[in-house]
PDB file of C-alpha atoms and ligand atoms in Angstrom:
ATOM      1  CA  MET A  14      87.780  36.529  -2.306  1.00 92.00           C
ATOM      2  CA  GLN A  15      90.057  33.625  -3.591  1.00 97.00           C
ATOM      3  CA  LEU A  16      91.917  32.842   0.002  1.00 98.00           C
ATOM      4  CA  GLU A  17      89.464  33.408   2.702  1.00 96.00           C
ATOM      5  CA  HIS A  18      90.256  31.440   5.707  1.00 93.00           C
ATOM      6  CA  ALA A  19      93.515  30.298   3.853  1.00 98.00           C
ATOM      7  CA  LEU A  20      96.531  30.034   5.745  1.00 98.00           C
ATOM      8  CA  ALA A  21      99.420  30.870   3.418  1.00 98.00           C
ATOM      9  CA  VAL A  22     103.359  30.971   4.282  1.00 98.00           C
ATOM     10  CA  VAL A  23     105.839  33.439   1.970  1.00 98.00           C
ATOM     11  CA  THR A  24     109.299  33.100   2.508  1.00 98.00           C
ATOM     12  CA  GLY A  25     111.287  36.480   1.320  1.00 98.00           C
ATOM     13  CA  GLY A  26     108.005  38.123   1.935  1.00 98.00           C
ATOM     14  CA  SER A  27     109.609  41.304   3.267  1.00 98.00           C
ATOM     15  CA  SER A  28     109.825  42.773  -0.238  1.00 97.00           C
ATOM     16  CA  GLY A  29     109.372  42.795  -3.695  1.00 98.00           C
ATOM     17  CA  ILE A  30     107.741  39.622  -5.262  1.00 98.00           C
ATOM     18  CA  GLY A  31     107.167  38.149  -1.939  1.00 98.00           C
ATOM     19  CA  PHE A  32     105.692  41.445  -0.264  1.00 98.00           C
ATOM     20  CA  ALA A  33     103.467  42.090  -3.354  1.00 98.00           C
ATOM     21  CA  THR A  34     102.371  38.364  -3.042  1.00 98.00           C
ATOM     22  CA  ALA A  35     101.565  38.799   0.630  1.00 98.00           C
ATOM     23  CA  GLU A  36      99.689  41.957   0.074  1.00 98.00           C
ATOM     24  CA  ARG A  37      97.807  40.582  -2.316  1.00 98.00           C
ATOM     25  CA  PHE A  38      96.859  37.017  -0.194  1.00 98.00           C
ATOM     26  CA  VAL A  39      95.762  39.613   2.727  1.00 98.00           C
ATOM     27  CA  ALA A  40      93.570  41.046   0.091  1.00 98.00           C
ATOM     28  CA  GLU A  41      92.112  38.087  -0.973  1.00 98.00           C
ATOM     29  CA  GLY A  42      91.231  36.957   2.726  1.00 98.00           C
ATOM     30  CA  ALA A  43      94.382  35.344   3.823  1.00 98.00           C
ATOM     31  CA  ARG A  44      96.052  35.022   6.960  1.00 98.00           C
ATOM     32  CA  VAL A  45      99.878  35.109   6.068  1.00 98.00           C
ATOM     33  CA  VAL A  46     103.520  34.356   7.706  1.00 98.00           C
ATOM     34  CA  ILE A  47     106.158  36.420   6.100  1.00 98.00           C
ATOM     35  CA  SER A  48     109.478  35.467   6.837  1.00 98.00           C
ATOM     36  CA  GLY A  49     113.361  36.885   5.948  1.00 98.00           C
ATOM     37  CA  ARG A  50     116.505  37.317   7.649  1.00 98.00           C
ATOM     38  CA  ASN A  51     116.482  40.891   8.395  1.00 98.00           C
ATOM     39  CA  ALA A  52     114.291  41.630  11.076  1.00 98.00           C
ATOM     40  CA  GLU A  53     114.023  45.060  10.786  1.00 98.00           C
ATOM     41  CA  LYS A  54     112.732  45.192   7.354  1.00 98.00           C
ATOM     42  CA  LEU A  55     110.480  42.206   7.823  1.00 98.00           C
ATOM     43  CA  GLN A  56     108.958  43.990  10.935  1.00 98.00           C
ATOM     44  CA  GLN A  57     108.262  47.185   8.689  1.00 98.00           C
ATOM     45  CA  ALA A  58     106.754  44.587   5.993  1.00 98.00           C
ATOM     46  CA  ALA A  59     104.712  43.476   8.571  1.00 98.00           C
ATOM     47  CA  ASP A  60     103.064  46.980   9.828  1.00 98.00           C
ATOM     48  CA  LYS A  61     102.177  47.595   6.597  1.00 98.00           C
ATOM     49  CA  LEU A  62     100.363  43.939   6.024  1.00 98.00           C
ATOM     50  CA  GLY A  63      98.466  44.840   9.250  1.00 97.00           C
ATOM     51  CA  GLU A  64      96.858  42.548  11.710  1.00 96.00           C
ATOM     52  CA  ASN A  65      96.577  39.473   9.501  1.00 97.00           C
ATOM     53  CA  ALA A  66     100.303  38.972   8.673  1.00 98.00           C
ATOM     54  CA  LEU A  67     102.673  37.461  10.970  1.00 98.00           C
ATOM     55  CA  PRO A  68     106.445  38.136  11.000  1.00 98.00           C
ATOM     56  CA  VAL A  69     108.857  35.160  11.351  1.00 98.00           C
ATOM     57  CA  ILE A  70     112.678  35.520  11.156  1.00 98.00           C
ATOM     58  CA  ALA A  71     113.823  32.662   9.381  1.00 98.00           C
ATOM     59  CA  ASN A  72     116.783  31.648   6.995  1.00 98.00           C
ATOM     60  CA  ALA A  73     115.081  29.633   4.372  1.00 98.00           C
ATOM     61  CA  ALA A  74     118.202  27.603   3.749  1.00 98.00           C
ATOM     62  CA  ASN A  75     118.156  26.699   7.468  1.00 98.00           C
ATOM     63  CA  PRO A  76     115.999  23.686   8.427  1.00 98.00           C
ATOM     64  CA  GLU A  77     115.553  24.480  11.994  1.00 98.00           C
ATOM     65  CA  ASP A  78     114.543  28.019  11.357  1.00 98.00           C
ATOM     66  CA  MET A  79     111.757  26.499   8.781  1.00 98.00           C
ATOM     67  CA  GLN A  80     110.679  24.009  11.691  1.00 98.00           C
ATOM     68  CA  ARG A  81     110.299  26.733  14.011  1.00 98.00           C
ATOM     69  CA  LEU A  82     108.846  29.173  11.282  1.00 98.00           C
ATOM     70  CA  TYR A  83     105.864  26.454  10.537  1.00 98.00           C
ATOM     71  CA  GLN A  84     105.380  25.457  14.122  1.00 98.00           C
ATOM     72  CA  THR A  85     105.199  29.296  15.100  1.00 98.00           C
ATOM     73  CA  ALA A  86     102.220  29.860  12.185  1.00 98.00           C
ATOM     74  CA  VAL A  87     100.175  26.653  13.067  1.00 98.00           C
ATOM     75  CA  GLY A  88     100.493  27.722  16.636  1.00 98.00           C
ATOM     76  CA  HIS A  89      99.364  31.202  16.222  1.00 97.00           C
ATOM     77  CA  PHE A  90      96.661  31.038  13.987  1.00 97.00           C
ATOM     78  CA  GLN A  91      95.485  27.517  14.994  1.00 96.00           C
ATOM     79  CA  CYS A  92      94.975  25.956  11.538  1.00 97.00           C
ATOM     80  CA  ASP A  93      97.355  24.050   9.180  1.00 98.00           C
ATOM     81  CA  VAL A  94      98.977  25.669   6.125  1.00 98.00           C
ATOM     82  CA  ASP A  95      96.996  25.802   2.607  1.00 98.00           C
ATOM     83  CA  VAL A  96      99.745  27.477   0.338  1.00 98.00           C
ATOM     84  CA  VAL A  97     103.477  27.731   0.715  1.00 98.00           C
ATOM     85  CA  VAL A  98     104.818  30.233  -1.717  1.00 99.00           C
ATOM     86  CA  ALA A  99     108.873  29.549  -1.417  1.00 99.00           C
ATOM     87  CA  ASN A 100     109.903  32.540  -3.234  1.00 98.00           C
ATOM     88  CA  ALA A 101     113.411  33.428  -0.385  1.00 98.00           C
ATOM     89  CA  GLY A 102     116.027  33.997  -2.922  1.00 98.00           C
ATOM     90  CA  ILE A 103     119.366  36.023  -4.186  1.00 97.00           C
ATOM     91  CA  SER A 104     120.887  36.598  -7.113  1.00 96.00           C
ATOM     92  CA  ARG A 105     124.850  37.415  -7.612  1.00 95.00           C
ATOM     93  CA  GLN A 106     126.909  38.135 -10.506  1.00 94.00           C
ATOM     94  CA  THR A 107     129.501  34.957 -10.735  1.00 96.00           C
ATOM     95  CA  PRO A 108     131.657  35.101 -13.701  1.00 96.00           C
ATOM     96  CA  LEU A 109     133.186  31.856 -14.241  1.00 98.00           C
ATOM     97  CA  ARG A 110     136.929  32.697 -13.684  1.00 97.00           C
ATOM     98  CA  GLU A 111     136.231  34.573 -10.519  1.00 97.00           C
ATOM     99  CA  THR A 112     134.130  32.465  -8.898  1.00 98.00           C
ATOM    100  CA  THR A 113     135.159  30.168  -6.207  1.00 98.00           C
ATOM    101  CA  LEU A 114     132.934  26.728  -5.609  1.00 98.00           C
ATOM    102  CA  GLN A 115     132.395  28.485  -2.322  1.00 98.00           C
ATOM    103  CA  GLN A 116     130.890  31.459  -3.692  1.00 98.00           C
ATOM    104  CA  PHE A 117     128.910  29.370  -6.203  1.00 98.00           C
ATOM    105  CA  SER A 118     127.601  27.163  -3.606  1.00 98.00           C
ATOM    106  CA  ASP A 119     126.590  30.338  -1.543  1.00 98.00           C
ATOM    107  CA  VAL A 120     123.809  31.244  -4.477  1.00 98.00           C
ATOM    108  CA  LEU A 121     122.631  27.270  -4.398  1.00 98.00           C
ATOM    109  CA  ASP A 122     122.416  26.942  -0.746  1.00 98.00           C
ATOM    110  CA  ILE A 123     119.582  29.614  -0.449  1.00 98.00           C
ATOM    111  CA  ASN A 124     117.968  29.265  -3.997  1.00 98.00           C
ATOM    112  CA  VAL A 125     118.031  25.786  -4.090  1.00 98.00           C
ATOM    113  CA  GLY A 126     118.687  24.281  -0.428  1.00 98.00           C
ATOM    114  CA  GLY A 127     116.091  27.056   0.801  1.00 98.00           C
ATOM    115  CA  VAL A 128     113.408  25.842  -1.495  1.00 98.00           C
ATOM    116  CA  TYR A 129     114.061  22.140  -0.702  1.00 98.00           C
ATOM    117  CA  SER A 130     113.849  23.046   3.267  1.00 98.00           C
ATOM    118  CA  THR A 131     110.816  25.336   2.879  1.00 98.00           C
ATOM    119  CA  VAL A 132     108.944  22.351   1.229  1.00 98.00           C
ATOM    120  CA  ARG A 133     110.264  19.412   3.292  1.00 98.00           C
ATOM    121  CA  GLU A 134     109.791  21.031   6.600  1.00 98.00           C
ATOM    122  CA  ALA A 135     106.436  22.271   5.661  1.00 98.00           C
ATOM    123  CA  LEU A 136     105.086  18.693   5.303  1.00 98.00           C
ATOM    124  CA  PRO A 137     103.731  18.185   8.852  1.00 98.00           C
ATOM    125  CA  PHE A 138     101.945  21.324   8.823  1.00 98.00           C
ATOM    126  CA  LEU A 139     100.103  20.919   5.654  1.00 98.00           C
ATOM    127  CA  ALA A 140      96.095  21.278   4.913  1.00 98.00           C
ATOM    128  CA  ARG A 141      94.638  18.692   2.420  1.00 97.00           C
ATOM    129  CA  PRO A 142      94.410  19.902   0.011  1.00 97.00           C
ATOM    130  CA  ALA A 143      97.292  22.229   0.078  1.00 98.00           C
ATOM    131  CA  SER A 144      99.354  24.475  -3.045  1.00 98.00           C
ATOM    132  CA  ILE A 145     102.809  24.932  -3.129  1.00 98.00           C
ATOM    133  CA  VAL A 146     104.220  27.569  -5.206  1.00 99.00           C
ATOM    134  CA  LEU A 147     107.953  27.760  -5.819  1.00 99.00           C
ATOM    135  CA  VAL A 148     109.485  30.777  -7.477  1.00 98.00           C
ATOM    136  CA  ALA A 149     111.921  30.139 -10.114  1.00 98.00           C
ATOM    137  CA  SER A 150     112.775  32.239 -13.072  1.00 98.00           C
ATOM    138  CA  LEU A 151     113.214  32.896 -16.741  1.00 97.00           C
ATOM    139  CA  ALA A 152     117.127  32.589 -15.811  1.00 97.00           C
ATOM    140  CA  ALA A 153     116.422  29.028 -15.579  1.00 98.00           C
ATOM    141  CA  SER A 154     116.062  27.993 -19.334  1.00 97.00           C
ATOM    142  CA  GLN A 155     118.398  31.303 -20.841  1.00 95.00           C
ATOM    143  CA  GLY A 156     122.154  30.931 -20.312  1.00 95.00           C
ATOM    144  CA  THR A 157     123.231  34.146 -19.021  1.00 93.00           C
ATOM    145  CA  LYS A 158     126.534  35.810 -18.660  1.00 93.00           C
ATOM    146  CA  ASN A 159     128.130  35.829 -15.548  1.00 94.00           C
ATOM    147  CA  PHE A 160     124.948  34.358 -13.864  1.00 96.00           C
ATOM    148  CA  SER A 161     125.780  30.635 -14.058  1.00 98.00           C
ATOM    149  CA  ALA A 162     125.157  29.710 -10.184  1.00 98.00           C
ATOM    150  CA  TYR A 163     121.789  31.745 -10.421  1.00 98.00           C
ATOM    151  CA  CYS A 164     120.672  30.281 -13.810  1.00 98.00           C
ATOM    152  CA  ALA A 165     121.605  26.535 -12.632  1.00 98.00           C
ATOM    153  CA  SER A 166     120.005  27.377  -9.104  1.00 98.00           C
ATOM    154  CA  LYS A 167     116.408  28.539 -11.217  1.00 98.00           C
ATOM    155  CA  ALA A 168     116.683  25.353 -13.535  1.00 98.00           C
ATOM    156  CA  ALA A 169     117.029  23.427 -10.463  1.00 98.00           C
ATOM    157  CA  VAL A 170     113.877  24.700  -8.869  1.00 99.00           C
ATOM    158  CA  VAL A 171     111.738  24.160 -11.868  1.00 98.00           C
ATOM    159  CA  SER A 172     112.770  20.424 -11.792  1.00 98.00           C
ATOM    160  CA  LEU A 173     111.773  20.180  -7.639  1.00 98.00           C
ATOM    161  CA  ALA A 174     108.135  21.503  -8.514  1.00 98.00           C
ATOM    162  CA  LYS A 175     107.638  18.743 -11.087  1.00 98.00           C
ATOM    163  CA  CYS A 176     109.486  16.338  -8.637  1.00 98.00           C
ATOM    164  CA  PHE A 177     107.654  17.500  -5.772  1.00 99.00           C
ATOM    165  CA  ALA A 178     104.552  17.325  -7.647  1.00 98.00           C
ATOM    166  CA  ALA A 179     105.184  13.662  -8.804  1.00 98.00           C
ATOM    167  CA  ASP A 180     106.106  13.292  -4.601  1.00 98.00           C
ATOM    168  CA  LEU A 181     102.531  15.073  -3.527  1.00 98.00           C
ATOM    169  CA  VAL A 182      99.876  14.469  -5.754  1.00 98.00           C
ATOM    170  CA  GLU A 183      98.680  11.320  -3.793  1.00 98.00           C
ATOM    171  CA  LEU A 184      98.373  13.532  -0.561  1.00 97.00           C
ATOM    172  CA  GLY A 185      96.149  16.403  -2.398  1.00 98.00           C
ATOM    173  CA  VAL A 186      99.607  18.847  -2.340  1.00 98.00           C
ATOM    174  CA  ARG A 187      99.734  20.591  -5.818  1.00 98.00           C
ATOM    175  CA  VAL A 188     103.331  21.755  -6.482  1.00 98.00           C
ATOM    176  CA  ASN A 189     103.863  24.363  -9.142  1.00 99.00           C
ATOM    177  CA  SER A 190     106.880  27.201 -10.191  1.00 98.00           C
ATOM    178  CA  ILE A 191     106.212  30.462 -11.912  1.00 98.00           C
ATOM    179  CA  SER A 192     109.386  31.639 -14.105  1.00 98.00           C
ATOM    180  CA  PRO A 193     109.089  35.691 -13.777  1.00 98.00           C
ATOM    181  CA  GLY A 194     111.352  37.830 -16.379  1.00 96.00           C
ATOM    182  CA  VAL A 195     112.439  40.915 -14.818  1.00 94.00           C
ATOM    183  CA  ALA A 196     110.491  42.558 -12.385  1.00 94.00           C
ATOM    184  CA  HIS A 197     110.835  46.030 -10.729  1.00 89.00           C
ATOM    185  CA  THR A 198     112.235  44.703  -7.267  1.00 92.00           C
ATOM    186  CA  PRO A 199     115.057  45.706  -5.102  1.00 90.00           C
ATOM    187  CA  ILE A 200     117.138  42.602  -6.172  1.00 90.00           C
ATOM    188  CA  PHE A 201     118.806  44.693  -8.742  1.00 86.00           C
ATOM    189  CA  ASP A 202     120.198  47.044  -5.766  1.00 84.00           C
ATOM    190  CA  THR A 203     122.467  43.819  -4.553  1.00 82.00           C
ATOM    191  CA  LEU A 204     123.748  43.290  -8.189  1.00 85.00           C
ATOM    192  CA  GLY A 205     125.442  46.503  -9.084  1.00 80.00           C
ATOM    193  CA  ILE A 206     123.594  46.543 -12.544  1.00 80.00           C
ATOM    194  CA  SER A 207     122.708  50.443 -13.284  1.00 77.00           C
ATOM    195  CA  GLU A 208     119.503  51.881 -14.588  1.00 77.00           C
ATOM    196  CA  ALA A 209     121.182  52.066 -18.148  1.00 82.00           C
ATOM    197  CA  GLN A 210     121.637  48.445 -18.149  1.00 82.00           C
ATOM    198  CA  LEU A 211     118.245  47.672 -16.909  1.00 80.00           C
ATOM    199  CA  LEU A 212     116.711  49.749 -19.517  1.00 83.00           C
ATOM    200  CA  GLN A 213     117.996  47.890 -22.086  1.00 86.00           C
ATOM    201  CA  TRP A 214     117.198  44.715 -20.774  1.00 83.00           C
ATOM    202  CA  SER A 215     113.614  46.332 -20.639  1.00 87.00           C
ATOM    203  CA  ASN A 216     114.165  46.831 -24.268  1.00 90.00           C
ATOM    204  CA  ALA A 217     114.449  43.223 -25.073  1.00 90.00           C
ATOM    205  CA  ILE A 218     111.026  42.162 -23.562  1.00 95.00           C
ATOM    206  CA  PRO A 219     108.303  41.793 -25.953  1.00 96.00           C
ATOM    207  CA  MET A 220     105.875  43.993 -23.587  1.00 96.00           C
ATOM    208  CA  LYS A 221     109.162  46.879 -23.396  1.00 94.00           C
ATOM    209  CA  ARG A 222     108.945  46.935 -19.954  1.00 94.00           C
ATOM    210  CA  PRO A 223     109.812  45.083 -16.394  1.00 94.00           C
ATOM    211  CA  ALA A 224     106.821  43.303 -14.765  1.00 96.00           C
ATOM    212  CA  GLU A 225     105.564  44.906 -11.699  1.00 96.00           C
ATOM    213  CA  PRO A 226     105.541  43.046  -8.370  1.00 98.00           C
ATOM    214  CA  ALA A 227     101.999  42.738  -8.054  1.00 98.00           C
ATOM    215  CA  GLU A 228     101.503  41.402 -11.292  1.00 98.00           C
ATOM    216  CA  VAL A 229     103.905  38.349 -10.497  1.00 98.00           C
ATOM    217  CA  ALA A 230     101.656  38.373  -7.478  1.00 98.00           C
ATOM    218  CA  ALA A 231      98.695  37.956  -9.473  1.00 98.00           C
ATOM    219  CA  ALA A 232     100.151  34.746 -10.827  1.00 98.00           C
ATOM    220  CA  ILE A 233     101.405  33.453  -7.880  1.00 98.00           C
ATOM    221  CA  LEU A 234      97.907  33.614  -6.564  1.00 98.00           C
ATOM    222  CA  PHE A 235      96.051  31.968  -9.506  1.00 98.00           C
ATOM    223  CA  LEU A 236      98.817  29.238  -8.788  1.00 98.00           C
ATOM    224  CA  ALA A 237      97.736  29.392  -4.788  1.00 98.00           C
ATOM    225  CA  SER A 238      94.004  29.062  -5.124  1.00 98.00           C
ATOM    226  CA  ASN A 239      91.484  26.515  -6.258  1.00 97.00           C
ATOM    227  CA  ALA A 240      91.125  28.745  -9.632  1.00 98.00           C
ATOM    228  CA  SER A 241      94.239  26.629 -10.846  1.00 98.00           C
ATOM    229  CA  GLY A 242      92.990  23.242  -9.088  1.00 98.00           C
ATOM    230  CA  TYR A 243      93.644  20.956 -11.648  1.00 98.00           C
ATOM    231  CA  VAL A 244      97.270  22.267 -12.610  1.00 98.00           C
ATOM    232  CA  THR A 245     100.110  20.836 -10.689  1.00 98.00           C
ATOM    233  CA  GLY A 246     103.857  20.088 -11.827  1.00 98.00           C
ATOM    234  CA  ALA A 247     103.961  23.525 -14.285  1.00 98.00           C
ATOM    235  CA  ASP A 248     105.936  26.245 -14.731  1.00 98.00           C
ATOM    236  CA  LEU A 249     104.075  29.308 -15.641  1.00 98.00           C
ATOM    237  CA  ALA A 250     106.610  32.315 -17.551  1.00 98.00           C
ATOM    238  CA  VAL A 251     105.167  35.761 -16.458  1.00 98.00           C
ATOM    239  CA  ASP A 252     107.792  37.435 -18.520  1.00 98.00           C
ATOM    240  CA  GLY A 253     106.186  39.563 -20.617  1.00 97.00           C
ATOM    241  CA  GLY A 254     106.691  37.413 -23.811  1.00 97.00           C
ATOM    242  CA  MET A 255     110.463  36.953 -23.136  1.00 96.00           C
ATOM    243  CA  SER A 256     110.400  33.319 -23.347  1.00 96.00           C
ATOM    244  CA  GLY A 257     107.380  32.727 -25.982  1.00 95.00           C
ATOM    245  CA  ILE A 258     108.075  35.404 -28.527  1.00 95.00           C
ATOM    246  CA  SER A 259     110.728  35.365 -31.376  1.00 89.00           C
ATOM    247  CA  PRO A 260     112.792  38.406 -31.289  1.00 82.00           C
ATOM    248  CA  PHE A 261     112.730  38.066 -35.189  1.00 83.00           C
TER     249      PHE A 261
HETATM  250  N1  LIG B   9     113.296  40.509  -9.529  1.00 81.58           N
HETATM  251  C1  LIG B   9     113.136  39.832 -10.745  1.00 81.58           C
HETATM  252  O1  LIG B   9     113.573  40.201 -11.864  1.00 81.58           O
HETATM  253  C2  LIG B   9     113.013  38.239 -10.414  1.00 81.58           C
HETATM  254  C3  LIG B   9     112.989  37.714 -11.780  1.00 81.58           C
HETATM  255  C4  LIG B   9     112.936  36.228 -11.580  1.00 81.58           C
HETATM  256  C5  LIG B   9     112.813  35.337 -10.335  1.00 81.58           C
HETATM  257  N2  LIG B   9     113.117  36.499  -9.384  1.00 81.58           N
HETATM  258  C6  LIG B   9     113.060  35.884  -8.024  1.00 81.58           C
HETATM  259  O2  LIG B   9     111.878  35.845  -6.959  1.00 81.58           O
HETATM  260  C7  LIG B   9     112.311  35.936  -5.791  1.00 81.58           C
HETATM  261  C8  LIG B   9     111.813  37.525  -5.328  1.00 81.58           C
HETATM  262  O3  LIG B   9     113.129  38.097  -5.453  1.00 81.58           O
HETATM  263  P1  LIG B   9     112.836  39.682  -5.417  1.00 81.58           P
HETATM  264  O4  LIG B   9     113.053  40.464  -7.007  1.00 81.58           O
HETATM  265  O5  LIG B   9     111.383  40.127  -4.636  1.00 81.58           O
HETATM  266  O6  LIG B   9     114.238  40.284  -4.508  1.00 81.58           O
HETATM  267  P2  LIG B   9     113.935  40.969  -3.050  1.00 81.58           P
HETATM  268  O7  LIG B   9     113.006  42.426  -3.365  1.00 81.58           O
HETATM  269  O8  LIG B   9     115.692  41.273  -3.058  1.00 81.58           O
HETATM  270  O9  LIG B   9     113.277  40.343  -2.224  1.00 81.58           O
HETATM  271  C9  LIG B   9     113.775  39.016  -1.596  1.00 81.58           C
HETATM  272  C10 LIG B   9     113.473  38.435  -0.402  1.00 81.58           C
HETATM  273  O10 LIG B   9     114.027  37.194   0.014  1.00 81.58           O
HETATM  274  C11 LIG B   9     114.555  37.331   1.460  1.00 81.58           C
HETATM  275  N3  LIG B   9     115.724  36.267   1.354  1.00 81.58           N
HETATM  276  C12 LIG B   9     116.731  36.555   0.753  1.00 81.58           C
HETATM  277  N4  LIG B   9     117.648  35.393   0.961  1.00 81.58           N
HETATM  278  C13 LIG B   9     116.871  34.574   2.123  1.00 81.58           C
HETATM  279  C14 LIG B   9     116.897  33.595   3.127  1.00 81.58           C
HETATM  280  N5  LIG B   9     118.229  33.052   2.887  1.00 81.58           N
HETATM  281  N6  LIG B   9     116.013  33.034   3.744  1.00 81.58           N
HETATM  282  C15 LIG B   9     114.697  33.960   4.107  1.00 81.58           C
HETATM  283  N7  LIG B   9     114.661  35.034   3.144  1.00 81.58           N
HETATM  284  C16 LIG B   9     115.670  35.480   2.453  1.00 81.58           C
HETATM  285  C17 LIG B   9     114.885  38.639   1.573  1.00 81.58           C
HETATM  286  O11 LIG B   9     114.770  39.079   2.931  1.00 81.58           O
HETATM  287  P3  LIG B   9     116.286  38.842   3.729  1.00 81.58           P
HETATM  288  O12 LIG B   9     117.433  39.832   2.970  1.00 81.58           O
HETATM  289  O13 LIG B   9     115.543  39.880   4.687  1.00 81.58           O
HETATM  290  O14 LIG B   9     116.115  37.939   4.187  1.00 81.58           O
HETATM  291  C18 LIG B   9     113.910  38.850   0.888  1.00 81.58           C
HETATM  292  O15 LIG B   9     112.706  39.662   1.522  1.00 81.58           O
HETATM  293  C19 LIG B   9     113.568  35.327  -5.912  1.00 81.58           C
HETATM  294  O16 LIG B   9     113.605  34.241  -5.644  1.00 81.58           O
HETATM  295  C20 LIG B   9     114.166  35.861  -7.179  1.00 81.58           C
HETATM  296  O17 LIG B   9     115.123  34.953  -7.589  1.00 81.58           O
HETATM  297  C21 LIG B   9     113.073  37.627  -9.306  1.00 81.58           C
END
């Protein structure tokens, strides 16, 4: 058991990578608070996770929501927070010509502002030591046609992990990011990306398949747990070789 008795908060824990992470954390002995905006989806996820999971409806981009989430978590479980996974995020196609500044900002509000509030509002409630994992993306380092808002937001997340690591190292709080490539989750349903296009993307992955959410969760567990006790300010690629292996 790698997280026995730990209290973990996973934003966006109702679906995809966040849900798989919460599931793995519970299996490793943790109590887990999961958040999301859709109450029904969140309750269904909590029901699947069982009694060691507490659902709290909260928009990660709203600091008051996040403050309430941490107060609820600490009040309910009567201990400080050992692990925070800032996972909540959205993806949108934002073609340069057709995307307004407001539409661009909407993506950054959640993907960057949400991560900022998730970490900032956690500070009064953190145990010492504690571990924070930010979910970035391979998109942080690869220009992708029609995805400038998403790519820029994820580049900011990688940078935030390094900056927060510097801000918090003296407090015994480690901060790292992970960069998944393509993982098989409902995020693609919102993008209008066809199965054929996904198959094409998969063929470009050296391992020739997308990640299962549980595989990304295993990498998050490594960064969350004491197994990575000497790791801070790092970004871990979980991308089937996409960033590290030349296509030639
Ligand atoms: N899947 C991939 O290929 C991939 C690759 C690289 C990185 N990522 C990153 O991994 C993270 C999880 O993505 P996923 O693929 O698992 O997507 P997903 O299945 O769509 O899950 C996203 C989760 O985030 C929640 N969420 C979205 N906006 C939120 C907000 N403002 N406040 C609170 N919760 C919010 C959603 O719940 P509600 O909608 O109910 O709020 C949901 O629980 C994201 O940051 C994504 O960018 C994914």
